[in-house]
Amino acid sequence: MLINNYHTHTKRCGHATGEDREYVAFALKNHMKTLGFSCHVSHTDFTLNQQYLSDIQKLKNEYQDQIQILIAFECEYVDDMIPYYQNLIQTKQVDYLIFGNHYTEFAGKMYNFCLSYKDITYFDIYYNALKKALDSHLFRYICHPDVFLKGYQKWDEHTIQFTHRIGRLLSQYDCYVELSGSGCRGHAYFNYEGKLVPPYPFKEFFKILKQYPLKFILGADAHAPEQLNDSAIAYIENMAKELELNVVQEIQFDERS
Ligand SMILES: [Zn+2]
Ligand SMILES: [Zn+2]
């Protein structure tokens, strides 16, 4: 059971269900202290983003005596969006931004790391997007850094090497590295040592990350109210416990401002 969750979606993204209030009600029922809404940012419909911000702000005010509601977006790395993200932070319209590396554009081509691919040049593109996001200093919460396994769908010498590169990179920044619940709610399982396993969080991946000085965070990545406390949460909690990861329970996003 997560007391603080910073990764929560809303139905606005088109692939989540439930009303905003149902997420809050579920969180209250489960005695949560913090509910951070971090819906996928729209790159095209900025009115939708603004509506989301004002809706969540209203909830934040309404429930301030019962639960800490935080306002955020989950962002991709897109060059043109950086000024927009900067403005959101500077004008304090959001409490924080989180980085989810699902896709990016590189040399005029779109790369989707969640769709099936065998080409390991994707790893360089993924790495570059992650590095640019970290260099922007807009994101301290890095969602599912192993999401590339959803597209690559196997664990081999390339992924082992690549995971070390990610570990080295992440350890150069002051950030929180997420074990996300969403990877075990899909159906994109792949075969590892004769067993079908969720692509992320992937145990071997986090075993390697553990060798680097990192802070970890557990994120529900909830796309429905009940996903704030479901079997996926138990799965990530067990993995973190088994690997004895340095898990942070609570984040103060404004600690540096
Ligand atoms: Zn989503
Ligand atoms: Zn998410």
CSV table of C-alpha atoms and ligand atoms in Angstrom, one decimal:
chain,number,residue,atom,x,y,z
A,1,MET,CA,0.0,0.0,0.0
A,2,LEU,CA,1.4,3.3,-1.0
A,3,ILE,CA,0.9,6.2,1.4
A,4,ASN,CA,2.2,8.7,-1.1
A,5,ASN,CA,1.7,8.3,-4.8
A,6,TYR,CA,3.0,10.8,-7.3
A,7,HIS,CA,2.0,9.0,-10.5
A,8,THR,CA,-1.8,9.1,-11.2
A,9,HIS,CA,-3.7,9.5,-14.4
A,10,THR,CA,-7.1,10.8,-15.2
A,11,LYS,CA,-9.6,9.8,-17.9
A,12,ARG,CA,-8.5,12.9,-20.0
A,13,CYS,CA,-5.6,10.9,-21.5
A,14,GLY,CA,-8.1,8.6,-23.2
A,15,HIS,CA,-6.8,5.3,-21.7
A,16,ALA,CA,-7.7,5.8,-18.0
A,17,THR,CA,-11.1,5.4,-16.3
A,18,GLY,CA,-12.9,6.9,-13.4
A,19,GLU,CA,-13.7,10.5,-12.3
A,20,ASP,CA,-11.1,12.6,-10.6
A,21,ARG,CA,-13.2,12.5,-7.4
A,22,GLU,CA,-13.2,8.7,-7.4
A,23,TYR,CA,-9.4,8.7,-7.3
A,24,VAL,CA,-9.6,11.1,-4.3
A,25,ALA,CA,-12.3,9.0,-2.6
A,26,PHE,CA,-10.2,5.8,-3.1
A,27,ALA,CA,-7.1,7.5,-1.7
A,28,LEU,CA,-9.0,8.7,1.3
A,29,LYS,CA,-10.5,5.3,2.0
A,30,ASN,CA,-7.0,3.9,1.9
A,31,HIS,CA,-5.7,6.5,4.2
A,32,MET,CA,-3.2,7.9,1.7
A,33,LYS,CA,-1.3,11.1,2.6
A,34,THR,CA,-0.5,12.3,-0.9
A,35,LEU,CA,-2.2,11.9,-4.2
A,36,GLY,CA,-0.2,13.4,-7.0
A,37,PHE,CA,-2.1,13.7,-10.3
A,38,SER,CA,0.3,13.4,-13.2
A,39,CYS,CA,-1.8,12.9,-16.3
A,40,HIS,CA,-0.1,12.7,-19.8
A,41,VAL,CA,0.4,16.2,-21.1
A,42,SER,CA,-1.2,16.9,-24.4
A,43,HIS,CA,1.2,18.3,-27.1
A,44,THR,CA,-1.6,19.6,-29.2
A,45,ASP,CA,-4.6,20.5,-27.1
A,46,PHE,CA,-3.4,23.1,-24.6
A,47,THR,CA,-6.9,24.0,-23.6
A,48,LEU,CA,-7.3,20.4,-22.3
A,49,ASN,CA,-4.1,20.9,-20.3
A,50,GLN,CA,-5.4,24.1,-18.8
A,51,GLN,CA,-8.8,22.6,-18.0
A,52,TYR,CA,-7.0,19.7,-16.2
A,53,LEU,CA,-4.9,22.1,-14.2
A,54,SER,CA,-7.9,24.1,-13.1
A,55,ASP,CA,-10.0,21.0,-12.3
A,56,ILE,CA,-7.2,19.5,-10.1
A,57,GLN,CA,-6.5,22.9,-8.5
A,58,LYS,CA,-10.2,23.0,-7.4
A,59,LEU,CA,-9.9,19.5,-5.9
A,60,LYS,CA,-6.7,20.4,-4.2
A,61,ASN,CA,-8.4,23.3,-2.4
A,62,GLU,CA,-11.5,21.4,-1.6
A,63,TYR,CA,-9.7,18.5,0.0
A,64,GLN,CA,-6.8,20.4,1.6
A,65,ASP,CA,-7.7,19.4,5.1
A,66,GLN,CA,-8.0,15.7,4.3
A,67,ILE,CA,-5.3,14.8,1.8
A,68,GLN,CA,-2.4,16.5,0.0
A,69,ILE,CA,-3.3,16.6,-3.6
A,70,LEU,CA,-0.5,17.6,-6.0
A,71,ILE,CA,-0.7,18.8,-9.6
A,72,ALA,CA,1.7,17.4,-12.2
A,73,PHE,CA,2.0,16.2,-15.7
A,74,GLU,CA,3.8,13.1,-17.1
A,75,CYS,CA,5.9,14.4,-20.0
A,76,GLU,CA,7.8,13.0,-23.0
A,77,TYR,CA,10.9,14.5,-24.4
A,78,VAL,CA,9.9,16.8,-27.2
A,79,ASP,CA,12.2,19.7,-28.0
A,80,ASP,CA,9.3,22.1,-28.8
A,81,MET,CA,7.5,21.4,-25.5
A,82,ILE,CA,10.4,22.4,-23.3
A,83,PRO,CA,9.4,26.1,-23.0
A,84,TYR,CA,5.9,25.1,-22.2
A,85,TYR,CA,7.2,22.8,-19.4
A,86,GLN,CA,9.5,25.5,-18.1
A,87,ASN,CA,6.6,27.9,-17.9
A,88,LEU,CA,4.4,25.5,-16.0
A,89,ILE,CA,7.1,25.2,-13.3
A,90,GLN,CA,8.0,28.8,-13.2
A,91,THR,CA,4.5,30.0,-12.9
A,92,LYS,CA,3.8,27.3,-10.3
A,93,GLN,CA,0.9,25.9,-12.2
A,94,VAL,CA,2.3,22.4,-11.4
A,95,ASP,CA,3.9,21.1,-8.3
A,96,TYR,CA,6.3,19.0,-10.3
A,97,LEU,CA,6.7,17.2,-13.7
A,98,ILE,CA,7.5,13.5,-14.2
A,99,PHE,CA,9.3,12.1,-17.2
A,100,GLY,CA,8.0,9.0,-19.0
A,101,ASN,CA,10.1,8.0,-22.0
A,102,HIS,CA,7.4,6.3,-24.1
A,103,TYR,CA,8.4,7.8,-27.5
A,104,THR,CA,10.5,10.6,-29.0
A,105,GLU,CA,11.3,12.1,-32.3
A,106,PHE,CA,14.8,11.8,-33.7
A,107,ALA,CA,16.1,13.0,-37.1
A,108,GLY,CA,12.5,13.5,-38.3
A,109,LYS,CA,11.4,10.0,-37.3
A,110,MET,CA,9.1,8.9,-34.4
A,111,TYR,CA,10.4,6.1,-32.2
A,112,ASN,CA,7.9,4.4,-29.9
A,113,PHE,CA,9.7,2.3,-27.2
A,114,CYS,CA,6.5,0.5,-26.3
A,115,LEU,CA,5.9,-1.0,-29.7
A,116,SER,CA,7.7,-4.2,-30.7
A,117,TYR,CA,11.2,-3.7,-32.2
A,118,LYS,CA,14.4,-5.7,-32.5
A,119,ASP,CA,16.7,-2.8,-33.5
A,120,ILE,CA,19.1,-1.9,-30.7
A,121,THR,CA,19.8,1.6,-32.3
A,122,TYR,CA,16.5,2.4,-30.4
A,123,PHE,CA,18.5,2.2,-27.2
A,124,ASP,CA,20.7,5.1,-28.3
A,125,ILE,CA,17.6,7.2,-29.1
A,126,TYR,CA,16.0,6.2,-25.8
A,127,TYR,CA,19.2,7.1,-24.0
A,128,ASN,CA,19.4,10.5,-25.7
A,129,ALA,CA,15.8,11.4,-24.9
A,130,LEU,CA,16.4,10.4,-21.2
A,131,LYS,CA,19.6,12.4,-21.1
A,132,LYS,CA,18.1,15.5,-22.6
A,133,ALA,CA,15.2,15.3,-20.2
A,134,LEU,CA,17.6,15.0,-17.2
A,135,ASP,CA,19.7,17.9,-18.6
A,136,SER,CA,16.6,20.1,-18.7
A,137,HIS,CA,16.4,19.8,-14.9
A,138,LEU,CA,12.6,19.9,-15.3
A,139,PHE,CA,12.1,16.3,-14.1
A,140,ARG,CA,13.3,14.8,-10.9
A,141,TYR,CA,10.9,11.8,-11.0
A,142,ILE,CA,11.9,9.4,-13.8
A,143,CYS,CA,9.0,7.0,-14.5
A,144,HIS,CA,9.7,3.4,-15.4
A,145,PRO,CA,13.3,3.7,-16.8
A,146,ASP,CA,12.9,0.1,-18.0
A,147,VAL,CA,9.9,0.8,-20.2
A,148,PHE,CA,12.1,0.1,-23.3
A,149,LEU,CA,11.8,-3.6,-22.4
A,150,LYS,CA,8.1,-3.4,-23.4
A,151,GLY,CA,9.2,-2.9,-27.0
A,152,TYR,CA,12.4,-4.9,-27.1
A,153,GLN,CA,10.8,-7.8,-25.2
A,154,LYS,CA,13.9,-9.7,-24.1
A,155,TRP,CA,16.7,-9.7,-21.7
A,156,ASP,CA,20.1,-10.3,-23.3
A,157,GLU,CA,23.7,-9.0,-23.4
A,158,HIS,CA,22.5,-5.8,-25.1
A,159,THR,CA,20.0,-5.0,-22.4
A,160,ILE,CA,22.5,-5.8,-19.7
A,161,GLN,CA,25.0,-3.3,-21.1
A,162,PHE,CA,22.3,-0.7,-21.8
A,163,THR,CA,21.0,-1.0,-18.2
A,164,HIS,CA,24.5,-0.2,-16.9
A,165,ARG,CA,24.6,2.9,-19.2
A,166,ILE,CA,21.2,4.0,-17.7
A,167,GLY,CA,22.4,3.4,-14.2
A,168,ARG,CA,25.6,5.5,-14.8
A,169,LEU,CA,23.6,8.3,-16.4
A,170,LEU,CA,20.8,8.4,-13.7
A,171,SER,CA,23.4,8.5,-10.9
A,172,GLN,CA,24.8,11.8,-12.2
A,173,TYR,CA,21.5,13.6,-11.4
A,174,ASP,CA,19.5,14.3,-8.3
A,175,CYS,CA,16.4,12.3,-9.3
A,176,TYR,CA,14.0,9.6,-8.1
A,177,VAL,CA,13.9,6.4,-10.2
A,178,GLU,CA,10.5,4.7,-10.3
A,179,LEU,CA,9.3,1.1,-10.2
A,180,SER,CA,6.0,1.5,-11.9
A,181,GLY,CA,2.9,-0.5,-11.4
A,182,SER,CA,1.6,-0.1,-14.9
A,183,GLY,CA,4.0,-2.7,-16.6
A,184,CYS,CA,2.3,-5.6,-14.8
A,185,ARG,CA,-1.2,-4.5,-15.6
A,186,GLY,CA,-0.8,-4.9,-19.4
A,187,HIS,CA,-0.6,-8.0,-21.4
A,188,ALA,CA,2.8,-7.4,-23.0
A,189,TYR,CA,4.5,-10.3,-21.1
A,190,PHE,CA,7.8,-11.7,-22.4
A,191,ASN,CA,9.6,-15.0,-21.9
A,192,TYR,CA,12.4,-14.9,-19.4
A,193,GLU,CA,14.0,-18.1,-18.3
A,194,GLY,CA,11.0,-20.1,-19.3
A,195,LYS,CA,8.5,-17.8,-17.5
A,196,LEU,CA,6.2,-15.1,-18.8
A,197,VAL,CA,7.1,-11.9,-16.9
A,198,PRO,CA,5.9,-8.3,-17.1
A,199,PRO,CA,8.3,-6.2,-19.1
A,200,TYR,CA,8.6,-3.7,-16.3
A,201,PRO,CA,9.5,-3.3,-13.5
A,202,PHE,CA,12.0,-6.0,-14.5
A,203,LYS,CA,13.9,-7.5,-11.6
A,204,GLU,CA,17.2,-8.0,-13.5
A,205,PHE,CA,17.1,-4.4,-14.6
A,206,PHE,CA,16.7,-3.1,-11.0
A,207,LYS,CA,19.4,-5.6,-9.7
A,208,ILE,CA,21.8,-3.7,-12.0
A,209,LEU,CA,20.5,-0.2,-11.1
A,210,LYS,CA,21.0,-1.2,-7.4
A,211,GLN,CA,24.8,-1.1,-8.1
A,212,TYR,CA,24.5,2.7,-8.6
A,213,PRO,CA,23.9,5.3,-5.9
A,214,LEU,CA,20.2,5.9,-6.7
A,215,LYS,CA,17.0,6.8,-4.9
A,216,PHE,CA,14.0,4.7,-5.9
A,217,ILE,CA,10.3,5.5,-5.7
A,218,LEU,CA,7.3,3.3,-6.0
A,219,GLY,CA,4.6,4.6,-8.4
A,220,ALA,CA,1.2,3.3,-9.0
A,221,ASP,CA,0.9,4.8,-12.5
A,222,ALA,CA,-2.8,4.3,-11.8
A,223,HIS,CA,-5.1,4.5,-14.8
A,224,ALA,CA,-8.2,3.6,-12.6
A,225,PRO,CA,-9.0,4.6,-9.0
A,226,GLU,CA,-8.6,1.0,-7.7
A,227,GLN,CA,-5.1,0.8,-9.2
A,228,LEU,CA,-3.9,3.0,-6.3
A,229,ASN,CA,-3.9,-0.2,-4.3
A,230,ASP,CA,-4.0,-3.4,-6.4
A,231,SER,CA,-1.9,-6.5,-7.1
A,232,ALA,CA,0.5,-4.4,-9.2
A,233,ILE,CA,1.3,-2.3,-6.1
A,234,ALA,CA,2.0,-5.5,-4.2
A,235,TYR,CA,4.3,-6.7,-7.1
A,236,ILE,CA,6.5,-3.6,-7.0
A,237,GLU,CA,6.6,-3.5,-3.2
A,238,ASN,CA,7.7,-7.1,-3.2
A,239,MET,CA,10.4,-6.5,-5.8
A,240,ALA,CA,11.8,-3.4,-4.0
A,241,LYS,CA,11.8,-5.4,-0.7
A,242,GLU,CA,13.4,-8.5,-2.2
A,243,LEU,CA,16.2,-6.4,-3.9
A,244,GLU,CA,16.6,-4.2,-0.8
A,245,LEU,CA,16.4,-1.1,-2.9
A,246,ASN,CA,16.9,2.3,-1.4
A,247,VAL,CA,13.2,3.4,-1.6
A,248,VAL,CA,12.1,6.9,-0.7
A,249,GLN,CA,8.6,7.1,0.7
A,250,GLU,CA,8.0,10.8,0.4
A,251,ILE,CA,9.3,13.5,-2.0
A,252,GLN,CA,9.5,17.2,-1.2
A,253,PHE,CA,9.3,18.6,-4.7
A,254,ASP,CA,9.8,22.2,-3.7
A,255,GLU,CA,12.8,21.5,-1.5
A,256,ARG,CA,15.2,23.3,-3.8
A,257,SER,CA,13.1,26.4,-4.6
B,1,ZN,ZN,-0.9,6.2,-19.6
B,2,ZN,ZN,2.0,7.2,-16.4
